[in-house]
């Protein structure tokens, strides 16, 4: 291995990056919201993942491929990737803290994956078990390169986090075969589902072998020339409408588009091809200003699981796949490293606390695939899906979430996300104490430092209307820098105003015109049927925006989670029942409007008390 720090993204010394990740071994979450989610992931979710992969036949598929058992292959064509994402999670967890149980699960699965690999390096249980002649014949939907990408990411994570290169040996053998076939051999296509690009750049970073980066470049550069879209999907579904270097709009299948963008951004960092960065900044602007939900979720259409047109953001039909939220976080992290600009950390935070965290229940046992912003009831999390891409993706991300808190540069240390943690970066050691996101006070104590002065940079989120650093006003939407010759015991106190606020949508988003949303710090809130007075229908509730929002304190039925109190008006519109349309002359004011106190809860915590109605955007008066 050529790199010396642990993390999912480790740019080379030559990479064109403004900021560098902190060695993951130097970051420990100490409780708090993110720390608790990570602990539940380790103690509950990953273990359940093993059971579900067994139950779904996903391990058996590899056993059949390895010749250890017989039977029919089960599950989706891409289900090997579920094992790889789960193995990535195990790599991060075992690197953080030993566990006999996790180590045994990991060793068994890695041994199985290695045993299933063909002598020439090929590895895909669908092809091996169902139809050996199928190899590379269905690049549009076959997902062979997608699965290979997840294998590579798992292998790199394991090698870096634990030093065990067993899986890396498997992954490089497969990557070498892919390179021979796609760069030096007969295969002139590319992958229908991007993912391998981001993995190949990381494999280059991990091994120092330039051919993996060149293969990523080849696969990226082949898009946009009409390779795909001859099946039931169109070229835009596959990001194959125009060459990546000239594309300024983000289109098509959301997860495909965002994984591709993450890989292209990595490729820029390691190739300094400015056309790639220009395309990515254009696509990001398109996404952030017209195609993403308040929750950071991406994907407006169930049809083709795709990103919609600009401002096409219906709350009830929102697709917002959990994998798309993860892919968006991956992309924003890479753009942050490349540019050092806070807007990417802002969108990362919004997505992390809302569109991503909603994907797993508070007990860590059930999952959302789609994350709408409005449900009329019945949207429930599942223990596992036939398409099980999201659960193990959640596992690998939560297992590595602390990697996204901080970076370093020649100037010093930058804090992008706030959580109670200990952090070591070079000669600097910090302790961060905070009850964020519930409270806006963040105390940073310098535990150790070298002799030279350095700069501590603190992100001031754009949502913060009032912020101070050591009592001095700090401008939202950037970084406040404190430069000093630091001594152990020095403290810096950041105060962010996390009082609840009302948010209005861009009027061009027709689907939520006339509605408002409640936010508090980085959290988007929602209203759930279960919190309404008995017999009240959420559809009859209007927010009274003339009454200020107030903190409601901990919600009794959601341990440790803070609510927001709001005033509402309940008006059952009798005249409208059983009528879709009325002549306006027949309409009168609603009879018997009643005041009601409303409770809003964090969006990420919804559907933990039943699958009743929920809405983020709510009509308002006042
Ligand atoms: Zn998914």
XYZ file of C-alpha atoms and ligand atoms in Angstrom:
623
model
C 0.000 0.000 0.000
C 1.314 3.411 -0.863
C -0.765 5.610 1.431
C -0.224 5.934 5.125
C -3.471 7.293 6.496
C -6.782 5.566 7.062
C -9.942 6.772 5.322
C -12.306 6.132 2.431
C -10.777 9.003 0.440
C -7.013 9.479 0.648
C -5.722 11.751 -2.122
C -2.122 11.181 -3.230
C 0.602 13.691 -2.319
C 0.343 15.095 -5.868
C -3.447 15.409 -5.845
C -5.008 18.760 -6.617
C -6.844 19.270 -3.339
C -7.216 22.292 -1.086
C -7.846 20.181 2.009
C -6.753 16.742 3.136
C -8.703 14.225 5.200
C -7.649 13.539 8.768
C -6.398 10.026 9.516
C -9.516 8.185 10.697
C -7.499 6.610 13.520
C -7.223 10.129 14.961
C -10.975 10.752 15.190
C -13.184 9.228 17.881
C -16.827 10.203 18.257
C -17.776 10.520 21.916
C -21.507 9.891 21.982
C -23.875 12.547 20.690
C -26.340 11.970 17.875
C -23.781 10.743 15.331
C -21.852 8.709 17.894
C -25.029 6.970 19.011
C -26.062 6.224 15.439
C -22.604 4.773 14.779
C -22.765 2.619 17.914
C -26.217 1.264 17.003
C -24.887 0.534 13.522
C -22.040 -1.496 15.003
C -23.991 -3.304 17.701
C -27.283 -3.924 15.905
C -27.425 -3.076 12.203
C -24.272 -4.789 10.947
C -25.132 -8.001 12.840
C -28.631 -7.962 11.392
C -27.020 -7.402 8.019
C -25.234 -10.754 8.373
C -28.522 -12.506 9.153
C -30.343 -10.852 6.270
C -27.583 -11.590 3.750
C -27.856 -15.217 4.840
C -31.649 -15.240 4.703
C -31.754 -13.573 1.270
C -29.362 -16.149 -0.186
C -26.719 -13.533 -0.930
C -23.951 -15.516 0.781
C -25.274 -18.725 -0.758
C -24.872 -17.259 -4.233
C -21.155 -16.907 -3.562
C -21.051 -20.418 -2.030
C -22.570 -21.825 -5.219
C -20.069 -19.853 -7.292
C -17.276 -21.266 -5.112
C -18.573 -24.801 -5.674
C -19.349 -25.326 -2.000
C -23.032 -25.902 -2.402
C -25.585 -26.309 -5.144
C -28.904 -24.702 -5.891
C -30.407 -21.785 -7.751
C -29.006 -18.326 -7.474
C -31.346 -15.981 -5.558
C -31.800 -12.222 -5.541
C -31.033 -9.372 -7.868
C -28.294 -9.428 -10.479
C -26.272 -6.946 -8.375
C -26.721 -8.534 -4.947
C -23.014 -9.457 -4.554
C -22.526 -5.725 -3.941
C -24.609 -6.030 -0.749
C -21.926 -8.325 0.688
C -19.162 -5.934 -0.366
C -20.774 -2.859 1.216
C -21.311 -4.841 4.405
C -17.634 -5.894 4.300
C -16.638 -2.256 3.914
C -18.601 -1.466 7.086
C -16.843 -4.322 8.888
C -13.475 -2.994 7.772
C -14.113 0.433 9.301
C -15.537 -1.050 12.503
C -12.716 -3.556 13.017
C -10.189 -0.824 12.408
C -11.794 1.353 15.058
C -12.211 -1.278 17.749
C -11.558 -5.022 17.833
C -14.477 -7.428 18.150
C -14.225 -11.222 18.061
C -17.740 -11.525 16.692
C -17.260 -8.995 13.890
C -13.799 -10.403 13.104
C -15.225 -13.906 12.728
C -18.037 -12.719 10.435
C -15.524 -10.741 8.420
C -12.984 -13.549 8.072
C -15.647 -16.039 6.956
C -17.065 -13.682 4.329
C -13.680 -12.585 2.985
C -12.599 -16.212 2.688
C -15.842 -16.986 0.821
C -15.416 -14.085 -1.603
C -11.843 -15.170 -2.326
C -12.979 -18.770 -2.869
C -15.649 -17.661 -5.350
C -13.172 -15.836 -7.596
C -12.425 -17.467 -10.959
C -8.812 -18.384 -11.793
C -8.626 -15.447 -14.239
C -9.770 -12.975 -11.568
C -13.425 -12.680 -12.614
C -15.968 -12.531 -9.818
C -19.727 -12.197 -10.206
C -22.069 -14.827 -8.872
C -24.789 -14.112 -11.428
C -22.517 -14.844 -14.337
C -20.766 -17.734 -12.625
C -23.931 -19.466 -11.440
C -26.613 -18.539 -13.973
C -24.845 -18.113 -17.301
C -21.059 -18.115 -17.778
C -21.517 -16.881 -21.358
C -23.134 -13.701 -20.042
C -19.811 -12.059 -19.031
C -19.659 -8.395 -20.177
C -22.661 -8.959 -22.454
C -25.095 -6.655 -20.640
C -23.142 -3.602 -19.564
C -26.354 -1.546 -19.427
C -28.080 -3.532 -16.688
C -25.649 -6.281 -15.757
C -23.975 -4.347 -12.923
C -20.744 -6.399 -13.159
C -18.562 -3.290 -12.983
C -20.799 -1.777 -10.297
C -20.296 -4.854 -8.122
C -16.574 -4.771 -8.852
C -16.521 -1.144 -7.672
C -18.052 -2.055 -4.327
C -15.625 -4.973 -3.977
C -12.724 -2.594 -4.561
C -14.014 -0.028 -2.054
C -14.452 -2.739 0.585
C -10.973 -4.075 -0.118
C -9.364 -0.640 0.162
C -11.246 0.049 3.406
C -10.128 -3.262 4.911
C -6.505 -2.823 3.841
C -6.308 0.698 5.219
C -8.312 0.206 8.402
C -7.024 -3.187 9.545
C -3.954 -3.818 7.398
C -5.509 -7.068 6.140
C -4.920 -7.216 2.387
C -6.708 -10.521 1.690
C -9.644 -8.776 0.017
C -7.317 -6.292 -1.686
C -5.597 -9.196 -3.422
C -8.983 -10.396 -4.704
C -9.970 -6.880 -5.802
C -6.733 -6.135 -7.634
C -6.890 -9.438 -9.497
C -10.387 -8.537 -10.688
C -9.378 -4.953 -11.463
C -6.449 -6.245 -13.511
C -8.787 -8.456 -15.524
C -11.140 -5.507 -16.097
C -8.217 -3.352 -17.171
C -7.012 -6.004 -19.625
C -10.527 -6.408 -21.021
C -11.637 -2.772 -21.187
C -8.445 -0.891 -21.892
C -6.239 -3.405 -23.571
C -8.829 -5.895 -24.815
C -12.013 -6.252 -26.780
C -14.392 -4.404 -24.455
C -15.090 -0.924 -25.805
C -18.032 -0.094 -23.542
C -18.375 1.289 -20.066
C -20.493 0.571 -17.029
C -24.257 1.103 -17.122
C -24.262 1.829 -13.400
C -21.331 4.016 -12.368
C -19.547 3.183 -9.107
C -16.329 1.590 -10.285
C -14.842 4.997 -11.220
C -14.721 6.239 -7.633
C -13.362 2.831 -6.574
C -10.656 2.659 -9.241
C -9.287 6.092 -8.348
C -9.105 4.968 -4.728
C -7.434 1.693 -5.757
C -4.830 3.786 -7.576
C -4.372 5.859 -4.426
C -4.068 2.753 -2.286
C -1.684 0.758 -4.499
C 0.134 3.467 -6.462
C -0.712 1.624 -9.725
C -1.478 4.351 -12.296
C -3.302 1.947 -14.604
C -6.314 1.915 -12.292
C -6.658 5.701 -12.550
C -6.241 5.448 -16.314
C -8.943 2.802 -16.466
C -11.269 5.103 -14.518
C -10.504 7.866 -17.032
C -11.239 5.519 -19.936
C -14.586 4.436 -18.472
C -15.582 8.067 -17.756
C -14.477 9.265 -21.193
C -16.516 6.662 -23.061
C -19.803 8.065 -21.766
C -21.838 10.466 -23.848
C -21.450 8.807 -27.232
C -24.667 6.816 -27.386
C -23.450 3.525 -25.943
C -26.583 3.143 -23.837
C -30.273 3.777 -24.035
C -31.165 1.135 -26.576
C -33.192 -0.813 -24.015
C -36.251 0.428 -22.149
C -34.325 3.407 -20.768
C -33.080 6.526 -22.503
C -29.453 7.674 -22.724
C -30.039 10.297 -19.990
C -30.902 7.508 -17.542
C -27.293 6.321 -17.988
C -25.656 9.788 -18.089
C -24.874 9.007 -21.713
C -26.433 12.050 -23.410
C -23.244 14.061 -23.745
C -19.584 13.627 -22.789
C -18.943 14.149 -19.077
C -16.442 16.953 -19.704
C -19.086 19.076 -21.458
C -22.048 18.286 -19.236
C -23.359 21.012 -16.928
C -26.652 19.433 -15.926
C -27.167 16.454 -13.663
C -29.741 14.067 -15.114
C -31.069 10.538 -15.143
C -30.977 7.804 -12.513
C -30.038 9.615 -9.320
C -27.663 7.075 -7.783
C -25.889 6.494 -11.095
C -25.480 10.252 -11.653
C -24.126 10.934 -8.159
C -21.699 7.998 -7.969
C -20.388 9.061 -11.356
C -19.959 12.636 -10.123
C -18.028 11.436 -7.066
C -15.711 9.400 -9.272
C -15.216 12.211 -11.780
C -14.313 14.582 -8.938
C -11.710 12.102 -7.665
C -10.405 11.736 -11.190
C -10.007 15.503 -11.399
C -8.089 15.539 -8.120
C -5.615 12.977 -9.438
C -5.396 14.164 -13.063
C -5.802 17.970 -12.794
C -8.010 17.837 -15.893
C -9.769 21.193 -15.424
C -12.605 20.277 -17.788
C -13.691 17.624 -15.310
C -13.872 20.105 -12.434
C -15.744 22.669 -14.522
C -18.330 20.034 -15.420
C -18.685 18.946 -11.793
C -19.122 22.501 -10.495
C -21.757 23.133 -13.155
C -23.595 19.926 -12.287
C -23.411 20.695 -8.575
C -24.904 24.129 -9.129
C -27.715 22.529 -11.143
C -28.354 20.042 -8.337
C -28.096 22.388 -5.368
C -30.143 25.216 -6.834
C -32.915 23.404 -8.688
C -32.958 19.646 -8.163
C -32.501 18.804 -4.485
C -35.023 18.555 -1.706
C -34.947 20.441 1.594
C -33.704 17.211 3.168
C -30.791 17.056 0.733
C -32.578 14.128 -0.903
C -32.177 13.654 -4.653
C -34.539 11.991 -7.097
C -37.987 13.387 -7.903
C -39.361 10.531 -9.913
C -40.190 6.951 -9.139
C -40.130 6.369 -12.887
C -36.538 5.401 -13.665
C -35.560 6.414 -10.082
C -34.517 9.648 -11.700
C -33.659 13.239 -11.012
C -36.481 15.397 -12.359
C -36.562 18.669 -14.245
C -35.504 21.869 -12.453
C -37.943 22.679 -9.611
C -39.791 19.388 -10.102
C -39.714 18.494 -6.407
C -43.027 16.959 -5.320
C -42.920 16.114 -1.605
C -45.232 13.104 -1.736
C -43.802 11.538 -4.883
C -40.218 12.259 -3.846
C -38.062 9.233 -4.511
C -34.955 10.346 -2.615
C -33.365 6.911 -2.397
C -31.161 6.494 0.648
C -28.314 5.418 -1.659
C -28.682 8.734 -3.520
C -28.239 10.620 -0.244
C -25.077 8.610 0.474
C -23.769 9.183 -3.046
C -24.475 12.917 -2.691
C -22.534 13.005 0.590
C -19.649 11.188 -1.111
C -19.627 13.741 -3.925
C -19.896 16.766 -1.639
C -17.032 15.473 0.511
C -14.799 15.182 -2.556
C -15.764 18.657 -3.824
C -14.996 20.032 -0.360
C -11.527 18.455 -0.430
C -10.866 19.773 -3.926
C -12.112 23.341 -3.425
C -12.131 23.991 0.331
C -15.480 25.774 -0.084
C -18.011 25.575 2.733
C -21.062 25.256 0.464
C -20.181 21.611 -0.080
C -19.938 20.964 3.674
C -23.285 22.761 4.058
C -25.054 20.443 1.612
C -23.264 17.453 3.105
C -24.603 18.396 6.538
C -28.155 18.905 5.266
C -28.097 15.527 3.552
C -26.445 13.719 6.456
C -28.888 14.813 9.165
C -32.020 14.577 7.063
C -32.201 12.669 3.783
C -29.616 10.112 4.881
C -30.392 9.578 8.562
C -34.086 9.022 7.812
C -33.046 5.853 5.953
C -32.609 3.779 9.112
C -34.895 3.425 12.119
C -33.740 4.644 15.516
C -33.308 1.050 16.709
C -31.123 0.292 13.687
C -33.310 -2.591 12.523
C -35.384 -1.332 9.588
C -34.729 0.786 6.517
C -36.241 3.167 4.033
C -35.396 2.811 0.363
C -37.275 5.991 -0.645
C -37.545 8.999 1.642
C -40.568 11.140 0.735
C -41.289 14.478 2.422
C -45.007 13.771 2.659
C -46.872 10.570 3.383
C -50.610 10.091 3.674
C -49.843 7.038 5.753
C -48.528 3.549 5.128
C -44.893 4.354 4.295
C -43.052 1.838 6.481
C -39.440 0.860 6.855
C -38.553 -2.720 5.877
C -36.200 -5.203 7.492
C -34.625 -5.871 4.089
C -35.693 -5.308 0.494
C -35.428 -7.574 -2.537
C -33.349 -4.678 -3.875
C -31.139 -4.402 -0.778
C -28.731 -1.715 -1.933
C -29.610 0.798 0.788
C -29.188 -1.115 4.090
C -25.524 -2.127 3.638
C -24.809 1.290 2.126
C -26.109 2.838 5.360
C -23.886 0.451 7.312
C -20.697 1.404 5.487
C -21.449 5.102 5.690
C -22.311 5.179 9.402
C -19.202 3.090 10.084
C -17.113 5.844 8.493
C -19.161 8.957 9.349
C -16.462 10.422 11.604
C -14.189 10.728 8.576
C -16.287 13.699 7.458
C -15.780 15.970 10.470
C -12.439 17.615 9.798
C -9.624 18.200 7.349
C -6.107 19.612 7.403
C -4.178 21.987 5.168
C -0.745 23.618 5.428
C -2.514 26.391 7.401
C -3.995 24.184 10.089
C -7.149 22.256 10.934
C -10.655 22.812 9.546
C -13.800 21.644 11.354
C -16.692 21.082 8.953
C -19.191 19.088 11.022
C -19.730 19.363 14.753
C -20.006 16.395 17.083
C -18.549 15.461 20.453
C -15.208 13.950 19.498
C -11.494 13.666 20.082
C -9.414 14.577 17.092
C -5.710 14.272 16.320
C -4.354 15.828 13.148
C -0.586 15.942 12.851
C 0.775 17.558 15.997
C -2.601 19.098 16.864
C -4.928 17.317 19.274
C -8.415 18.669 19.936
C -11.363 17.763 22.066
C -14.775 18.890 20.866
C -17.581 19.099 23.389
C -21.081 19.810 22.177
C -24.673 18.651 22.277
C -25.005 19.541 18.566
C -27.388 19.483 16.756
C -29.699 19.888 19.761
C -27.670 22.783 21.149
C -25.584 25.308 19.228
C -22.638 25.612 21.606
C -19.448 23.934 20.416
C -16.406 24.084 22.715
C -13.082 23.186 21.193
C -10.236 22.517 23.585
C -6.676 22.245 22.378
C -5.259 19.164 24.056
C -1.864 19.329 22.384
C -0.057 21.360 19.729
C 3.339 21.879 18.125
C 5.259 25.112 18.671
C 4.388 26.802 15.370
C 1.203 28.893 15.138
C -1.602 27.390 13.074
C -5.159 28.241 12.092
C -8.288 26.616 13.428
C -11.068 27.108 10.853
C -14.683 26.667 11.900
C -17.477 26.306 9.381
C -20.324 28.713 10.013
C -23.353 27.007 8.445
C -25.394 29.075 6.047
C -28.552 28.375 8.068
C -27.111 30.087 11.173
C -28.661 33.542 11.426
C -26.539 34.406 14.447
C -23.111 32.939 15.116
C -20.177 33.952 17.280
C -16.668 32.650 17.812
C -15.338 33.561 21.261
C -18.085 36.167 21.467
C -17.244 37.902 18.178
C -19.816 37.820 15.360
C -19.079 35.265 12.632
C -20.566 35.436 9.140
C -22.655 32.445 8.019
C -21.642 30.690 4.827
C -17.895 30.327 5.223
C -15.169 29.654 7.738
C -14.091 31.728 10.702
C -10.357 31.420 11.279
C -8.544 31.635 14.587
C -4.751 31.744 14.260
C -2.583 31.349 17.323
C 0.418 29.717 18.844
C -1.743 27.168 20.636
C -1.117 25.840 24.131
C -2.737 22.814 25.724
C -5.844 23.976 27.535
C -6.667 26.791 25.071
C -10.360 26.902 24.246
C -12.451 28.326 21.430
C -16.205 28.566 21.790
C -18.484 28.590 18.758
C -22.106 29.589 19.310
C -24.654 28.887 16.606
C -28.267 29.957 16.881
C -30.238 26.716 16.573
C -33.582 28.178 17.556
C -36.425 26.887 15.366
C -37.165 28.776 12.175
C -39.617 28.747 9.300
C -38.400 28.062 5.793
C -40.163 29.047 2.574
C -39.721 27.171 -0.720
C -38.701 28.774 -3.994
C -42.080 29.719 -5.578
C -41.016 27.877 -8.726
C -41.446 24.606 -6.833
C -45.137 24.430 -7.660
C -45.729 21.310 -5.589
C -45.136 23.092 -2.265
C -46.195 26.636 -3.108
C -48.132 28.107 -0.174
C -46.401 25.848 2.341
C -43.689 26.380 4.944
C -41.295 23.999 6.672
C -39.866 24.009 10.185
C -36.113 23.772 10.628
C -33.904 23.885 13.676
C -30.141 24.055 13.239
C -29.216 21.536 10.551
C -32.391 19.535 11.119
C -35.494 19.575 8.964
C -38.603 18.915 11.055
C -41.897 17.296 10.139
C -45.390 16.849 11.509
C -46.626 13.341 12.219
C -50.174 12.176 12.636
C -49.273 10.443 15.891
C -48.558 13.808 17.553
C -51.938 15.331 16.656
C -54.910 15.429 19.026
C -57.126 12.355 18.805
C -59.280 12.330 15.694
C -57.502 15.148 13.856
C -56.484 14.466 10.266
C -53.084 15.910 9.311
C -54.604 16.937 5.979
C -56.878 19.396 7.827
C -54.032 21.138 9.680
C -52.716 24.571 8.770
C -49.709 26.162 10.453
C -50.344 29.538 12.086
C -47.126 31.280 11.084
C -47.968 34.391 13.111
C -47.193 32.492 16.322
C -43.440 32.071 16.946
C -42.026 28.550 17.054
C -40.599 27.424 20.376
C -38.473 24.530 21.574
C -40.639 21.748 22.971
C -37.820 19.855 24.678
C -37.394 16.082 24.519
C -40.224 14.160 22.867
C -41.355 11.535 25.367
C -41.928 8.828 22.785
C -38.610 9.493 20.974
C -35.837 9.125 23.523
C -33.484 12.088 23.595
C -34.919 13.741 20.497
C -35.972 17.375 20.722
C -39.291 18.608 19.399
C -40.479 22.006 18.222
C -43.807 23.477 19.280
C -45.931 25.353 16.757
C -49.438 26.741 16.596
C -51.892 25.338 14.145
C -55.436 25.639 12.972
C -57.536 22.578 12.357
C -60.367 23.064 9.941
C -62.187 20.100 8.590
C -63.316 21.307 5.202
C -66.662 19.537 5.128
C -67.735 21.188 1.908
C -64.784 19.625 0.144
C -65.247 16.076 1.217
C -65.999 13.748 -1.670
C -65.497 16.639 -4.095
C -62.380 17.164 -6.074
C -63.429 20.472 -7.545
C -65.913 23.214 -6.663
C -67.158 26.394 -8.270
C -65.522 29.094 -6.162
C -68.885 30.845 -5.691
C -70.038 27.839 -3.667
C -67.159 28.131 -1.237
C -67.410 29.675 2.180
C -64.904 29.947 4.997
C -64.268 26.741 6.833
C -66.683 26.220 9.668
C -65.521 25.863 13.211
C -61.773 26.343 12.792
C -60.045 25.236 15.994
C -56.726 26.274 17.416
C -54.379 23.397 18.086
C -50.884 23.169 19.459
C -48.655 21.234 17.110
C -45.483 19.262 17.717
C -42.836 18.930 15.042
C -40.182 16.206 15.271
C -36.938 15.798 13.315
C -37.583 14.373 9.864
C -34.924 11.704 10.382
C -36.932 10.325 13.318
C -40.247 9.946 11.498
C -42.006 6.596 11.114
C -40.505 5.272 14.345
C -43.914 5.306 16.023
C -46.032 3.766 13.311
C -46.510 4.581 9.648
C -49.075 7.365 10.016
C -49.352 10.481 7.884
C -46.382 12.863 7.827
C -45.531 16.126 6.158
C -42.499 18.398 6.015
C -44.138 21.166 3.969
C -47.361 22.374 5.536
C -49.904 24.994 4.373
C -49.929 28.134 6.485
C -51.861 31.174 7.515
C -50.426 34.341 9.038
Zn -30.315 1.997 -2.443
